[in-house]
XYZ file of C-alpha atoms in Angstrom:
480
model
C 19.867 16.208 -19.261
C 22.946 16.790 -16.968
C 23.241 14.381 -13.937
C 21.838 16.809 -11.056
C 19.118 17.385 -13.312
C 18.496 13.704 -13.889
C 18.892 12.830 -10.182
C 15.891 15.324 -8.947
C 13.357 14.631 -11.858
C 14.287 10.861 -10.175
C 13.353 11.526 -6.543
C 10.366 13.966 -7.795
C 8.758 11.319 -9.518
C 9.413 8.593 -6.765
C 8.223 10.701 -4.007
C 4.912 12.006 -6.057
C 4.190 8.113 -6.723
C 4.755 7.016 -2.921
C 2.919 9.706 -2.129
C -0.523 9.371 -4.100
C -0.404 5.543 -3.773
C 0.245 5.274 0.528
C -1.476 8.221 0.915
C -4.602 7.122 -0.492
C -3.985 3.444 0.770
C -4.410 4.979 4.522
C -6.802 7.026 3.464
C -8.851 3.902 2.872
C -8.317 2.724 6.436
C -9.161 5.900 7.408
C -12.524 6.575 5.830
C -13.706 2.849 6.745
C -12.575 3.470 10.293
C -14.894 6.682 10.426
C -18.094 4.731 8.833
C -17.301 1.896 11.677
C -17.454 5.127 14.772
C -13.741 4.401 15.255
C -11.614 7.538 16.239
C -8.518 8.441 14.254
C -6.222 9.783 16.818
C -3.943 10.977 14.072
C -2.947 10.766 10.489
C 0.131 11.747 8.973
C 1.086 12.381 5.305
C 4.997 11.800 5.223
C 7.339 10.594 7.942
C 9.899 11.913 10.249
C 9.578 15.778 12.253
C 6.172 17.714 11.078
C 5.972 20.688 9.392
C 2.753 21.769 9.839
C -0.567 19.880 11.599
C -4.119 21.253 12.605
C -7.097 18.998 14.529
C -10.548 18.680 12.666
C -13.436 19.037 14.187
C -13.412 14.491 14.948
C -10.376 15.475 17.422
C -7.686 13.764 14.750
C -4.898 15.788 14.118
C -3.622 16.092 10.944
C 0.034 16.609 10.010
C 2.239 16.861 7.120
C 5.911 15.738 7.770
C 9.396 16.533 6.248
C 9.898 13.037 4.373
C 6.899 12.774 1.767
C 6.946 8.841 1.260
C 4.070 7.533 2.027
C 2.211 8.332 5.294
C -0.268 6.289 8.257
C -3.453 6.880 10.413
C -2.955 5.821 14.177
C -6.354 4.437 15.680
C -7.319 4.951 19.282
C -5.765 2.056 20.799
C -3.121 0.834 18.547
C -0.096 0.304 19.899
C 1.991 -1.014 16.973
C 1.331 -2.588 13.839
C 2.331 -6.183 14.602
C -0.954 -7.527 16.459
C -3.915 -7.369 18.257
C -4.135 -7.883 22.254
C -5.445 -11.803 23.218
C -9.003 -11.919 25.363
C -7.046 -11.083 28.702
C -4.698 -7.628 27.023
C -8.662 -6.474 25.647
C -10.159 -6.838 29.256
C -7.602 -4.784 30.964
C -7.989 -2.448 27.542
C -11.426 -2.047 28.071
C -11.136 -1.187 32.068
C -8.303 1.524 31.456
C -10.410 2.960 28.575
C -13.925 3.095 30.163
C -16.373 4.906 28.066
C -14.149 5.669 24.859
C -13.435 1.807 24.630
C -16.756 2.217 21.634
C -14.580 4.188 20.236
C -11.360 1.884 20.281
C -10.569 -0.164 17.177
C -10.118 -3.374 19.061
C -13.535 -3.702 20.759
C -15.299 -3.727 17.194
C -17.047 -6.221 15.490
C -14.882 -8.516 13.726
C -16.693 -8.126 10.331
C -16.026 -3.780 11.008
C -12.172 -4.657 11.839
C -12.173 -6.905 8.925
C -13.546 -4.027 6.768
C -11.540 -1.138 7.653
C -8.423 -3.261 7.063
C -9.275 -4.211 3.758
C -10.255 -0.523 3.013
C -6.726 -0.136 2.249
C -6.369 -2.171 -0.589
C -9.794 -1.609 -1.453
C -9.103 2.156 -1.917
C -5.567 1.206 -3.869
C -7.700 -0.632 -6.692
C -10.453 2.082 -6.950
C -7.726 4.811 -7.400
C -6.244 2.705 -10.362
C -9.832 2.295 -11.861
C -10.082 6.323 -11.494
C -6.929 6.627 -12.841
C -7.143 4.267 -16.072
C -11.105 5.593 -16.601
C -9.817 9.576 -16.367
C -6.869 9.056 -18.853
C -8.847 7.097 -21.268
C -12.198 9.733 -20.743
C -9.860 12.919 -21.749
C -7.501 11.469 -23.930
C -8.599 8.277 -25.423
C -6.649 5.541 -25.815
C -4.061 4.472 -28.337
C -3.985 0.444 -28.643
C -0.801 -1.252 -30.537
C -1.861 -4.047 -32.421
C -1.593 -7.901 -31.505
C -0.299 -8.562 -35.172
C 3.067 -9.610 -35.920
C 5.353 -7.340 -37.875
C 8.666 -9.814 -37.558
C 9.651 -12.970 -36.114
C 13.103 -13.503 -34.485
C 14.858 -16.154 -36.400
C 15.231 -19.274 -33.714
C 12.788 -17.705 -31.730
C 10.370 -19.336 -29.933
C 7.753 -17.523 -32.240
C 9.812 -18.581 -35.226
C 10.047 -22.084 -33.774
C 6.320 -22.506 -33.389
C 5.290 -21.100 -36.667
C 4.551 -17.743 -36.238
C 4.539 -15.886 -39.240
C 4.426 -12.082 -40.229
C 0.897 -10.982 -40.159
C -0.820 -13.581 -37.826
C -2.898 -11.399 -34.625
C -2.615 -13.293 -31.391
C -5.960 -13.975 -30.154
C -5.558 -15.649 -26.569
C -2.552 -16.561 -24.480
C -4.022 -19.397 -22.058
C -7.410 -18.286 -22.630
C -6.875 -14.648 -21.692
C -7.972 -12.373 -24.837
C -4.896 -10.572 -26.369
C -6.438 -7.070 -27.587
C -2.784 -5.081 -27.724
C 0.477 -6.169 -28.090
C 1.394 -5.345 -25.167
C -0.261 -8.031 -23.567
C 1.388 -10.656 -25.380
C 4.295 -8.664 -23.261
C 2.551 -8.849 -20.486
C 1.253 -12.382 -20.452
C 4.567 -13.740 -21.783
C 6.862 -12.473 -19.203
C 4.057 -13.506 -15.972
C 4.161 -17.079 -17.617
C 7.773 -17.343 -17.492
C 9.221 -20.504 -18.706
C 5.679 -22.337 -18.248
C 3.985 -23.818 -21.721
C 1.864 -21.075 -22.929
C -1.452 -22.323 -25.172
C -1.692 -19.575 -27.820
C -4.097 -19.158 -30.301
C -3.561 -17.121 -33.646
C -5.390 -15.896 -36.004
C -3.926 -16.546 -39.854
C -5.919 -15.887 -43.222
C -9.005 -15.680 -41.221
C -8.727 -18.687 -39.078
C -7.685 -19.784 -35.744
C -4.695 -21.938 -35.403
C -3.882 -23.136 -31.803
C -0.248 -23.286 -30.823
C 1.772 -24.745 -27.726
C 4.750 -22.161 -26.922
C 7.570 -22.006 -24.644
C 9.182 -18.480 -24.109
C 12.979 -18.059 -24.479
C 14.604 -16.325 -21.992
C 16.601 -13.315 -23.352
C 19.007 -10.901 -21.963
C 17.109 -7.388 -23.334
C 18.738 -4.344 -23.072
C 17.216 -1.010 -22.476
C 17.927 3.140 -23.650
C 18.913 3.678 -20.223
C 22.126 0.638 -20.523
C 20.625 -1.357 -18.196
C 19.519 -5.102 -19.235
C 17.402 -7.601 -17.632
C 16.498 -11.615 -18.803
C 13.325 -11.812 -19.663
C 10.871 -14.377 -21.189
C 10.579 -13.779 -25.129
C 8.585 -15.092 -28.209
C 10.492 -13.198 -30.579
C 7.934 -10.897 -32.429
C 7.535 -7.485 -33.333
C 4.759 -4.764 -33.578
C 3.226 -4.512 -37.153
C 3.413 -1.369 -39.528
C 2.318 -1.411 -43.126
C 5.328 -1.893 -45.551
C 4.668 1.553 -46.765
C 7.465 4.400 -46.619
C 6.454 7.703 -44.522
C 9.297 9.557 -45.554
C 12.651 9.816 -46.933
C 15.287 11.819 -44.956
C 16.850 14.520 -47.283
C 20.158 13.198 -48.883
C 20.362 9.993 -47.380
C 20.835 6.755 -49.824
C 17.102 6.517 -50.025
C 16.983 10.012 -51.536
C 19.401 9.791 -53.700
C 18.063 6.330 -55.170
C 14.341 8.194 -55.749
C 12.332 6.282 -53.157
C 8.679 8.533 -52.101
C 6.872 8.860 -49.316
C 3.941 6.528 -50.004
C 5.515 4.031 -51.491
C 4.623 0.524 -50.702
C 7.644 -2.174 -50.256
C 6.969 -5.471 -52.428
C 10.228 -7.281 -52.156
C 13.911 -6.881 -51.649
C 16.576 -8.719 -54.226
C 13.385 -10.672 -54.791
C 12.519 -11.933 -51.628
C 8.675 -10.601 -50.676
C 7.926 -9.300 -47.290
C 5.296 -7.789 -45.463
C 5.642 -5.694 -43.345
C 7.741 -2.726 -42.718
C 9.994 -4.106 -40.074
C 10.560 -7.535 -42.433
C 11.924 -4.886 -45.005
C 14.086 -3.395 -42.380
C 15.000 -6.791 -41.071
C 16.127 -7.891 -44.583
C 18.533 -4.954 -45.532
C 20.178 -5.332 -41.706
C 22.891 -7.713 -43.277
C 26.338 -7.549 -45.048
C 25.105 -6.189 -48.672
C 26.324 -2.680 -49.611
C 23.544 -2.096 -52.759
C 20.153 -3.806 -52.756
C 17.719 -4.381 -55.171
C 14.084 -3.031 -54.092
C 10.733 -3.907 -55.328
C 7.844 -0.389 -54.560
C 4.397 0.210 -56.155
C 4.043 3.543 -56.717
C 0.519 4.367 -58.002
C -0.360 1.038 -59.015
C 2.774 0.622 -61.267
C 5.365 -1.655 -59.693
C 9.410 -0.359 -59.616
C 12.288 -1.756 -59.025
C 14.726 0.497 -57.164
C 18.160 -0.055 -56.844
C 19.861 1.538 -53.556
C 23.218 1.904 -51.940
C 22.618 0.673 -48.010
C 24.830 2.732 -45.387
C 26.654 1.863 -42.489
C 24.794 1.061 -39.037
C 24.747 4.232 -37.265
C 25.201 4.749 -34.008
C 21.871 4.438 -33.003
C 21.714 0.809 -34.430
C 20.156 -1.693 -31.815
C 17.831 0.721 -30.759
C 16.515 2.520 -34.356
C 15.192 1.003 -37.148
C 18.096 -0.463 -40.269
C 15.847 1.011 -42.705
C 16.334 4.782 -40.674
C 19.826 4.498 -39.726
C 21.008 2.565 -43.407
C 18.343 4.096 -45.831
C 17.155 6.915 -44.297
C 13.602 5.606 -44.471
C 10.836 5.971 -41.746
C 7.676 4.198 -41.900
C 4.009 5.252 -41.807
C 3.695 3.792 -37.854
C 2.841 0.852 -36.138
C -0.924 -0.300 -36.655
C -2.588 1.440 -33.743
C -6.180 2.103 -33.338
C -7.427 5.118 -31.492
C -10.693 4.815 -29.726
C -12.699 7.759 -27.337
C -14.859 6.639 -24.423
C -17.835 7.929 -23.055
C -17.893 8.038 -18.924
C -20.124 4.619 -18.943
C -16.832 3.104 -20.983
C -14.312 4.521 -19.379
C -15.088 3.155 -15.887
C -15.486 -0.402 -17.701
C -12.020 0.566 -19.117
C -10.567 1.180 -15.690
C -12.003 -1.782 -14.508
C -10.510 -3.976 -17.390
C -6.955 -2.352 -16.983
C -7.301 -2.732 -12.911
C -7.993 -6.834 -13.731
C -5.154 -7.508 -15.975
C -2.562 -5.854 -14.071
C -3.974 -8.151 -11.007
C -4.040 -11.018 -13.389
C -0.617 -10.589 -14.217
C 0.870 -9.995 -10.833
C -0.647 -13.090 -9.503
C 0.533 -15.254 -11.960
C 4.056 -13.891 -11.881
C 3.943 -14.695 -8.297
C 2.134 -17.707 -8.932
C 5.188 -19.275 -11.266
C 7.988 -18.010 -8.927
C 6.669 -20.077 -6.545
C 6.024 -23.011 -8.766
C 9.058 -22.598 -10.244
C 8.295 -21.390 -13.594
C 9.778 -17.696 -13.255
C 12.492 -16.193 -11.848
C 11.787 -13.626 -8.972
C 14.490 -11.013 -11.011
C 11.396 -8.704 -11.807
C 10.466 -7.968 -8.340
C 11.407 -4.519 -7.554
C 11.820 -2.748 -4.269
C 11.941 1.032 -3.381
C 14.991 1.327 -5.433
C 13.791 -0.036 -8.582
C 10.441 1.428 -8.093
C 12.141 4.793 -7.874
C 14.930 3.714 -11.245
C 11.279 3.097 -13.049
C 10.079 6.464 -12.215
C 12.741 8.511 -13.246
C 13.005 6.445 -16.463
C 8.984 7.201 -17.232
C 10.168 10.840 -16.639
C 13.393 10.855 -18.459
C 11.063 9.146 -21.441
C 8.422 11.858 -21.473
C 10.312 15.128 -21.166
C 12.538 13.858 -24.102
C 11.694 15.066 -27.478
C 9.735 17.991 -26.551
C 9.849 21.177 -28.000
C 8.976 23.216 -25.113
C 8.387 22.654 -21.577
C 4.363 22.846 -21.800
C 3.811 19.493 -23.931
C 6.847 17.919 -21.672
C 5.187 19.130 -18.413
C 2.136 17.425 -19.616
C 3.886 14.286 -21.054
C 5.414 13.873 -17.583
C 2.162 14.124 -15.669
C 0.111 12.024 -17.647
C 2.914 9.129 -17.839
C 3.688 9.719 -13.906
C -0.596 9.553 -13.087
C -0.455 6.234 -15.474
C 2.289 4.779 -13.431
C 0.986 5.478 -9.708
C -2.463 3.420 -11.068
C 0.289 0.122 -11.993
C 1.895 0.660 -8.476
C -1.409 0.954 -6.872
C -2.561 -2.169 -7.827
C 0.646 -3.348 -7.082
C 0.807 -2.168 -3.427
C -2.710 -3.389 -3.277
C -1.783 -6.511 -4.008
C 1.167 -6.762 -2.101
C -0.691 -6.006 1.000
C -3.530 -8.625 1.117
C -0.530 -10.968 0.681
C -1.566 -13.517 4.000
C 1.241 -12.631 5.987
C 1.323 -10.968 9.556
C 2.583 -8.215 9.467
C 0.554 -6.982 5.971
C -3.562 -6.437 5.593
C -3.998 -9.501 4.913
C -2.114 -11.031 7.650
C -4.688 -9.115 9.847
C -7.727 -10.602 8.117
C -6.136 -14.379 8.364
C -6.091 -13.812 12.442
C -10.084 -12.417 12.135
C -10.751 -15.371 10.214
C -9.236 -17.645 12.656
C -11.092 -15.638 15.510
C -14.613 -15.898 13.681
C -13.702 -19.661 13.799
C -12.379 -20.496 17.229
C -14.776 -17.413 19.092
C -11.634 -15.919 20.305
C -8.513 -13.980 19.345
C -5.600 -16.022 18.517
C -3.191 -15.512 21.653
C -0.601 -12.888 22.281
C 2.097 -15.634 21.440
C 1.169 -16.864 18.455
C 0.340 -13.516 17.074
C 4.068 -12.402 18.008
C 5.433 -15.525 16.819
C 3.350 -14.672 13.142
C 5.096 -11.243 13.331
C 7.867 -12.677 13.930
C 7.701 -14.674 10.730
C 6.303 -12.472 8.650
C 8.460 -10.025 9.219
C 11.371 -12.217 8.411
C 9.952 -13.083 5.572
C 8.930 -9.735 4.242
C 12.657 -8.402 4.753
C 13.536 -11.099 2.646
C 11.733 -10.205 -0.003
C 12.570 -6.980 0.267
C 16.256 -8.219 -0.238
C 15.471 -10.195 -2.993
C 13.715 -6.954 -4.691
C 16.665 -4.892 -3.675
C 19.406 -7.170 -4.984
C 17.403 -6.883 -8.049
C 17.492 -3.625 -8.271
C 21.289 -3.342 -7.371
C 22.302 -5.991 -9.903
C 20.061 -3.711 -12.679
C 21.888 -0.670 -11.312
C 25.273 -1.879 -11.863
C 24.753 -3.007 -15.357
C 24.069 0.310 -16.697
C 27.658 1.449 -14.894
C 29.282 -2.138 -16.047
């Protein structure tokens, strides 16, 4: 895909994330706001000059504006988001207002204020439970694995005694069902002592591990350092097929085949094979059964092509392709699905908080965090990833949608999340001051609520340069 055509798949898929996910987050305020008798003087879904607005029957107007990221809803009374008014600013709100002060946001019940700004949140996690449950309900799910195909030499893995074949079982007492949350887990542990428990020949084997950190690059030439064991996914040593006149061919290997050894050395698992003939050696000696008669094969090995680092030894100096990665396929019914949601919605939670949890202890570095920029480098990537390899623009269409819907359910948790972070200026700064006032009887005063803004705003921006020098530095390493 040419650059112009790269650049607006980018900003469509950033602005149709920021849209579903901010959109719905106000929407949550919103709808909580109505159940509480509080009027929505207006809500807007984008920013900047409107295109087009109408007024409901409630008296809110409605409007859609010219930038599409994100939107808010504007209560009768607000006056910014950084505070409430103190006891004296609500008296002279309630005179000026007169009657519609029952409708004002302000002159609520603390629990109701507390409720519609939690909604916000609230409604971010329930979209990513309808999001997870829908994909899994219509298309099922396809789960990697948690069994080891390879270990890294001077790994961690490889230092701890992980050995091909062994199916992680818990990391820190969370169950490992796919290997992608060994991923997961391992990179929100960061450099922290992981307790990991195995499973080998049918028992349990507990294991104390310490992730290396590894520069890893991706397709797209960027790189980041990340926390690493040093394992890979597990396919059957079995051949899938043999790519017309490559060395494989010509030495007489089959589809079906199932790898033994090479020059005598077992293995067992596809990507061991593949491993193994990733050396020096021009010819190798290869061990197949081949309906239950075992047959030695000897085979020149090519050159790395260009696609080496990123594609498989065995493909790029054999022309060999394996059967897959063990994956198991699984339907839900509706009952399921929801439980599904609800699962995915808890580990992505589980994860973020402990990532967060380890930067501030220490443990991790805050590289990962992502702002608007890398937020919006992800989504083109997800879109660059699906469209490719299609052979028409239907099943790429639909590849895109289904990867885009997947991703907006990750960032809604995400901005979820982020927002009940206890800081002034978020949700969740707003529910520390109702705490404080269902405490003390009172609202905390105008000075100390500025003086929070203050703060929190400060340190908001700094996160957000953090996440943006992140991005930058990620940026510049696919130019560099």
């Amino acid at each position: 895909m040419d650059l112009i055509g790269s650049g607006f798949l980018t900003i469509f898929s950033f602005v149709f994330l920021i849209s579903i996910v901010v959109v719905i987050h106000e929407l949550g305020h919103y709808w909580a706001g109505r159940v509480c008798g509080v009027h929505a003087e207006a809500f807007s879904m984008g920013f900047g000059p409107t295109l087009v607005s109408w007024r409901d029957k409630h008296g809110t107007v409605w409007r859609i504006a010219s930038l599409p990221l994100g939107g808010y809803v504007k209560f009768l009374g607000d006056a910014g988001a950084a505070s409430e008014p103190d006891a004296d600013k609500l008296a002279q709100l309630r005179a000026q207002m007169g009657e519609a002060a029952d409708r004002c946001y302000h002159f609520k019940p603390i629990w109701q204020r507390a409720f519609i700004t939690a909604a916000g949140p609230i409604a971010n996690f329930i979209l990513a439970i309808v999001i997870f449950a829908s994909l899994v309900l219509t298309l099922g799910n396809r789960e990697l694995q948690p069994v080891v195909g390879a270990v890294v030499p001077d790994s961690a893995a490889a230092e701890a005694g992980i050995e091909v074949g062994d199916r992680f079982v818990s990391i820190d007492g969370r169950d490992v069902n796919t290997f992608n949350d060994i991923m997961r887990m391992v990179i929100s542990g960061g450099s922290s002592e992981l307790d990991v428990v195995i499973e080998r020949d049918g028992s349990q084997l507990p294991l104390q591990i310490i992730a290396q950190r590894n520069t890893v690059e991706d397709e797209f030439g960027g790189s980041r350092r990340l926390p690493q064991l040093g394992v890979q996914a597990y396919s059957d040593p079995i051949i899938g097929g043999v790519v017309q006149d490559s060395p494989a061919d010509r030495a007489g290997f089959e589809s079906g085949d199932r790898i033994v050894a090479v020059d005598g050395v077992p293995v067992r698992s596809f990507q061991q094979f593949s491993n193994r003939i990733d050396g020096p050696a021009e010819r190798v000696e290869v061990e197949v059964l081949r309906d239950g008669d075992t047959r030695i094969i000897r085979t020149d090995v090519g050159p790395p092509g260009e696609e080496a680092g990123t594609t498989s030894p065995a493909f790029t100096r054999l022309g060999l392709v394996s059967t897959g990665l063990m994956v198991d396929y699984r339907r839900f019914n509706p009952i399921e699905a929801v439980g599904y949601g609800v699962q995915q919605t808890g580990a992505v939670v589980s994860t973020t908080v402990d990532y967060v949890g380890n930067i501030v202890t220490g443990r991790a570095s805050p590289e990962l965090l992502n702002g608007p920029l890398g937020i919006a480098t992800a989504a083109g990537q997800v879109a660059q990833r699906s469209i490719d390899g299609h052979d028409n623009a239907f099943n790429a269409a639909r590849s895109l949608l289904i990867n885009l819907i997947n991703l907006a359910g990750v960032l809604s948790v995400g901005l979820g999340l982020v927002n009940l972070l206890p800081i002034p200026i978020l949700d969740g700064g707003h529910l520390v001051y109702y705490a404080y006032e269902a405490v003390a009887r009172r609202p905390l005063s105008m000075k100390a609520q500025a003086l929070g803004f203050r703060v929190g705003l400060v340190f908001v921006l700094g996160m957000m340069l953090v996440a943006t020098w992140n991005d930058l530095n990620y940026l510049l390493g696919q130019i560099f």
